PDB file of C-alpha atoms in Angstrom:
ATOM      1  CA  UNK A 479     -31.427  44.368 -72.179  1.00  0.00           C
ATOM      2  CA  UNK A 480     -33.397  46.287 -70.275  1.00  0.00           C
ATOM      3  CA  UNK A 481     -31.642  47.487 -66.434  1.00  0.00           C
ATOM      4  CA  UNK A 482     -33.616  48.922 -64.035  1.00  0.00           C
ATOM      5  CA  UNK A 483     -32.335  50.107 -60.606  1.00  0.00           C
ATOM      6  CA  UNK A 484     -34.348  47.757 -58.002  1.00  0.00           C
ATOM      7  CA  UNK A 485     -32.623  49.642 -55.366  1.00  0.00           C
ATOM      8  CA  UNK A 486     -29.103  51.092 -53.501  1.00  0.00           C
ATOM      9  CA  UNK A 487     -25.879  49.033 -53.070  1.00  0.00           C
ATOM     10  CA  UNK A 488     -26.134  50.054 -49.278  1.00  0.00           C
ATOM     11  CA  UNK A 489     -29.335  48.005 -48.778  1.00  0.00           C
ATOM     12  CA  UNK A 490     -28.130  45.199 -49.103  1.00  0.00           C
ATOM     13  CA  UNK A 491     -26.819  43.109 -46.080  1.00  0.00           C
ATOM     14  CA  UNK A 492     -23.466  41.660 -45.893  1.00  0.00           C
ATOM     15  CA  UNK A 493     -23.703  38.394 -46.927  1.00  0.00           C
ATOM     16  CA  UNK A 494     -27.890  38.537 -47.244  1.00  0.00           C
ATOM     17  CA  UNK A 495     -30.325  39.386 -49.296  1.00  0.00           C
ATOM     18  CA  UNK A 496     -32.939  42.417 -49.615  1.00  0.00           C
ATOM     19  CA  UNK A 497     -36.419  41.699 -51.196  1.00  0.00           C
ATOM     20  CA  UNK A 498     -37.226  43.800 -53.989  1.00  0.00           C
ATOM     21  CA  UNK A 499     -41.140  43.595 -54.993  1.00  0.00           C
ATOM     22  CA  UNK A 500     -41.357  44.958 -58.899  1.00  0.00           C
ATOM     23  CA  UNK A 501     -44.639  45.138 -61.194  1.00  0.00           C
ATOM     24  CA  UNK A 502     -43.945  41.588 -62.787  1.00  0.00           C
ATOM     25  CA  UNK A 503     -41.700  39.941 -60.214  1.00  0.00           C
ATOM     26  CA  UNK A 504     -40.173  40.042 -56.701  1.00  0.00           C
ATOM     27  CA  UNK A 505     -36.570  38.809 -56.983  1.00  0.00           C
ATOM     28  CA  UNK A 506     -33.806  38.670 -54.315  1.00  0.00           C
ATOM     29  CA  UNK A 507     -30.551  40.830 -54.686  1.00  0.00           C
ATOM     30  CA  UNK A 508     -28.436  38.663 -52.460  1.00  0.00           C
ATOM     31  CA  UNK A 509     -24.725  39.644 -51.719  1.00  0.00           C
ATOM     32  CA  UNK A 510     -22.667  36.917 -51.323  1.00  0.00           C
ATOM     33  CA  UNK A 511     -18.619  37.886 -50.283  1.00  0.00           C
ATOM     34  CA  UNK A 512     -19.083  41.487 -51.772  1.00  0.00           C
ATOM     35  CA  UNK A 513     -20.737  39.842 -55.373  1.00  0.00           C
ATOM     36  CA  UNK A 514     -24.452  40.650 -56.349  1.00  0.00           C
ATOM     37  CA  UNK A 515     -26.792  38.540 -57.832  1.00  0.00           C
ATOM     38  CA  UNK A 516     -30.625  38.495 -58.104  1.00  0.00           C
ATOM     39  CA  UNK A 517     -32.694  35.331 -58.071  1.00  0.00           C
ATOM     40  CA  UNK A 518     -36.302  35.152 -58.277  1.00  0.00           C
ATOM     41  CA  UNK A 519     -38.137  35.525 -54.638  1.00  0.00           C
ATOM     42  CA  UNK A 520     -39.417  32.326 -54.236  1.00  0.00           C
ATOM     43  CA  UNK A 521     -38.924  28.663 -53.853  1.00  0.00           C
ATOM     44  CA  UNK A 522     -39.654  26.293 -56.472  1.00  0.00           C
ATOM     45  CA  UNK A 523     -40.987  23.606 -54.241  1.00  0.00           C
ATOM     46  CA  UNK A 524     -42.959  25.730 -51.165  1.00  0.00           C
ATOM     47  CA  UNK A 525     -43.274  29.443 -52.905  1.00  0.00           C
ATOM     48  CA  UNK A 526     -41.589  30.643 -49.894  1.00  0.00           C
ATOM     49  CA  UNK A 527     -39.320  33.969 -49.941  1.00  0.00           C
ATOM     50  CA  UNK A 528     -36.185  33.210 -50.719  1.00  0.00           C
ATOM     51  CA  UNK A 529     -34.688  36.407 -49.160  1.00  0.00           C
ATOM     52  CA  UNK A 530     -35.556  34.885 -45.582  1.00  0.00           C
ATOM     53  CA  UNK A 531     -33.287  32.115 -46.088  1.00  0.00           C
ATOM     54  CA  UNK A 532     -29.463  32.208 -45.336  1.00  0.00           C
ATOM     55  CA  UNK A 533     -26.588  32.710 -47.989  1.00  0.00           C
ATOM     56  CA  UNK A 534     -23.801  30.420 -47.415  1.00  0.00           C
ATOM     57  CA  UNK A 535     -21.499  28.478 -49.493  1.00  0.00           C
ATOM     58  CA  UNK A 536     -22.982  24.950 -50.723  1.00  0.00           C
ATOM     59  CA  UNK A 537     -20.524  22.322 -52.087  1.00  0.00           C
ATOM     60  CA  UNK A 538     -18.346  25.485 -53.698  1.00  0.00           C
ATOM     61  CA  UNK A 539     -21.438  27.596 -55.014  1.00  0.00           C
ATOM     62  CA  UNK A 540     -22.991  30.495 -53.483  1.00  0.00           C
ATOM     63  CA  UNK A 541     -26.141  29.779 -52.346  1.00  0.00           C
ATOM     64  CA  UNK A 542     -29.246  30.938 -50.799  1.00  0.00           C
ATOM     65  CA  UNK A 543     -31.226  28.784 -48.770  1.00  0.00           C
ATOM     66  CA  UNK A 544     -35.285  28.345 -48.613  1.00  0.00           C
ATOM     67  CA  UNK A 545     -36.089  28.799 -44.635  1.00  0.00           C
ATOM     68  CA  UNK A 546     -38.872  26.070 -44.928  1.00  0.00           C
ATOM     69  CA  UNK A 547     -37.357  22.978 -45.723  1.00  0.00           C
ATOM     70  CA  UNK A 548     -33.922  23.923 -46.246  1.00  0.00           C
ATOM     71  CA  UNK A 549     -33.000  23.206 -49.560  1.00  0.00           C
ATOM     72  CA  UNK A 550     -30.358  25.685 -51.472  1.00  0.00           C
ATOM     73  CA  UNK A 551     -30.072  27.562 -54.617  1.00  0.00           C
ATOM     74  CA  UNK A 552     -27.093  28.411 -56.552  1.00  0.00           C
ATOM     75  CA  UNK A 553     -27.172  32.176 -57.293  1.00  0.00           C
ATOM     76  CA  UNK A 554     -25.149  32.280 -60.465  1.00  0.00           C
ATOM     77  CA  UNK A 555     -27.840  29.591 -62.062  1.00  0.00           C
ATOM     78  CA  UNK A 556     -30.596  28.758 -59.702  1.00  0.00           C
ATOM     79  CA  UNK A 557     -30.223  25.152 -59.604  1.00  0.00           C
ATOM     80  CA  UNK A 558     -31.508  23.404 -56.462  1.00  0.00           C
ATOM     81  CA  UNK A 559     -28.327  22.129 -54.660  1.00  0.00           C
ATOM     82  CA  UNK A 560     -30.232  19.546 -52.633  1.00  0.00           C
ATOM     83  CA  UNK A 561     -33.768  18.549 -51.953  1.00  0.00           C
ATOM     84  CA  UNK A 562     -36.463  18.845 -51.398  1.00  0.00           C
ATOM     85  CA  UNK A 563     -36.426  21.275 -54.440  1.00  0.00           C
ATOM     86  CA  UNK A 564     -35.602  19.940 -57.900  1.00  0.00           C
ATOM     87  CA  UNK A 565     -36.487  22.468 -60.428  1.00  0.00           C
ATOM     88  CA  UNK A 566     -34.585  25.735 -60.756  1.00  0.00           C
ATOM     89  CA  UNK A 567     -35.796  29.198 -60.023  1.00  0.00           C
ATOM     90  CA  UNK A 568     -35.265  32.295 -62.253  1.00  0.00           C
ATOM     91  CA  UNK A 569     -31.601  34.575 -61.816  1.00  0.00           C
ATOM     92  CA  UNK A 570     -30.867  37.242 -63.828  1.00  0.00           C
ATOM     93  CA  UNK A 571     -28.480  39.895 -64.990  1.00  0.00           C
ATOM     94  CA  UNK A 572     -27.202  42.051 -62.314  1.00  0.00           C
ATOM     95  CA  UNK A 573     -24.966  45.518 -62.900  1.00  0.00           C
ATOM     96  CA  UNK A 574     -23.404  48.141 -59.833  1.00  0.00           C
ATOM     97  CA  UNK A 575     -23.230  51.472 -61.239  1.00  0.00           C
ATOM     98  CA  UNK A 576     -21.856  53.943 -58.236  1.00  0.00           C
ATOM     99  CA  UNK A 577     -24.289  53.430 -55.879  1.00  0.00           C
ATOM    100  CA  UNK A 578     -27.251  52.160 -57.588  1.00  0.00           C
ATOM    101  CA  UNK A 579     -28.056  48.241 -58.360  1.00  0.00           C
ATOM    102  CA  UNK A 580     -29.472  47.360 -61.417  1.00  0.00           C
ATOM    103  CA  UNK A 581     -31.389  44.545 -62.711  1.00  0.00           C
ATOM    104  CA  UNK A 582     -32.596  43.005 -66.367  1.00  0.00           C
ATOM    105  CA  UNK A 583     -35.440  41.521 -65.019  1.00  0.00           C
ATOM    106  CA  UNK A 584     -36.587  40.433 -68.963  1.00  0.00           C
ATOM    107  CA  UNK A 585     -33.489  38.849 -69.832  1.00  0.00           C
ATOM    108  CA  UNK A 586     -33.266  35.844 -67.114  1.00  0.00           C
ATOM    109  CA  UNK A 587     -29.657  34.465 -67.012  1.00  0.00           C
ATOM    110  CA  UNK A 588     -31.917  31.113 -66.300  1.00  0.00           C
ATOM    111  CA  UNK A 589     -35.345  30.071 -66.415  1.00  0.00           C
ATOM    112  CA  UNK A 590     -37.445  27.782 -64.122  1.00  0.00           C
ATOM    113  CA  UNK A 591     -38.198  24.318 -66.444  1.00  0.00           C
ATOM    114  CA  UNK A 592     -41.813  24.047 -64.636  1.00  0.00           C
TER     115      UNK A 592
END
């Protein structure tokens, strides 16, 4: 596994995310109750950001929702929750050390099926 830091623990919004644009991929590191977890920045169905959407709680799962048309993500295995989305979007490994956040960006937790 590879961890890079992707940026500080203090940029990230309570309960939001913080768009983080690296060579290969821009992913979301999206707190959710004080727990970190990067997604992939975009939506399977619109390629819209992810990080503009909303985190909330969907059916039990932590979730981040696509501002377009709405539909959710779960951030621990980026399953659409609802539609219009059906196929999954990237999340990967995330690790806190101090202040930094760090990211395995090569090892996805899960991969898109499309």
């Amino acid at each position: 596994m590879a961890f890079e830091r992707v940026c500080a623990r203090s940029e990230v919004p309570e309960d939001g995310a913080l768009r983080v644009e690296l060579p290969d991929v821009d992913i979301a590191v999206v707190d959710f109750e004080g727990e970190l977890f990067a997604i992939e920045d975009v939506c399977s169905h619109a390629e819209v950001a992810l990080s503009e959407g909303e985190v909330e709680e969907f059916d039990g799962a932590p979730t981040i929702e696509c501002a377009l048309h709405g539909s959710c993500f779960d951030l621990r295995t980026g399953q659409p929750t609802n539609l219009p989305a059906t196929e999954p979007v990237p999340v990967y490994p995330v690790r806190v050390e101090g202040e930094d956040v760090l990211v395995d960006v090569d090892a996805p937790l899960a991969v898109a099926s499309n």
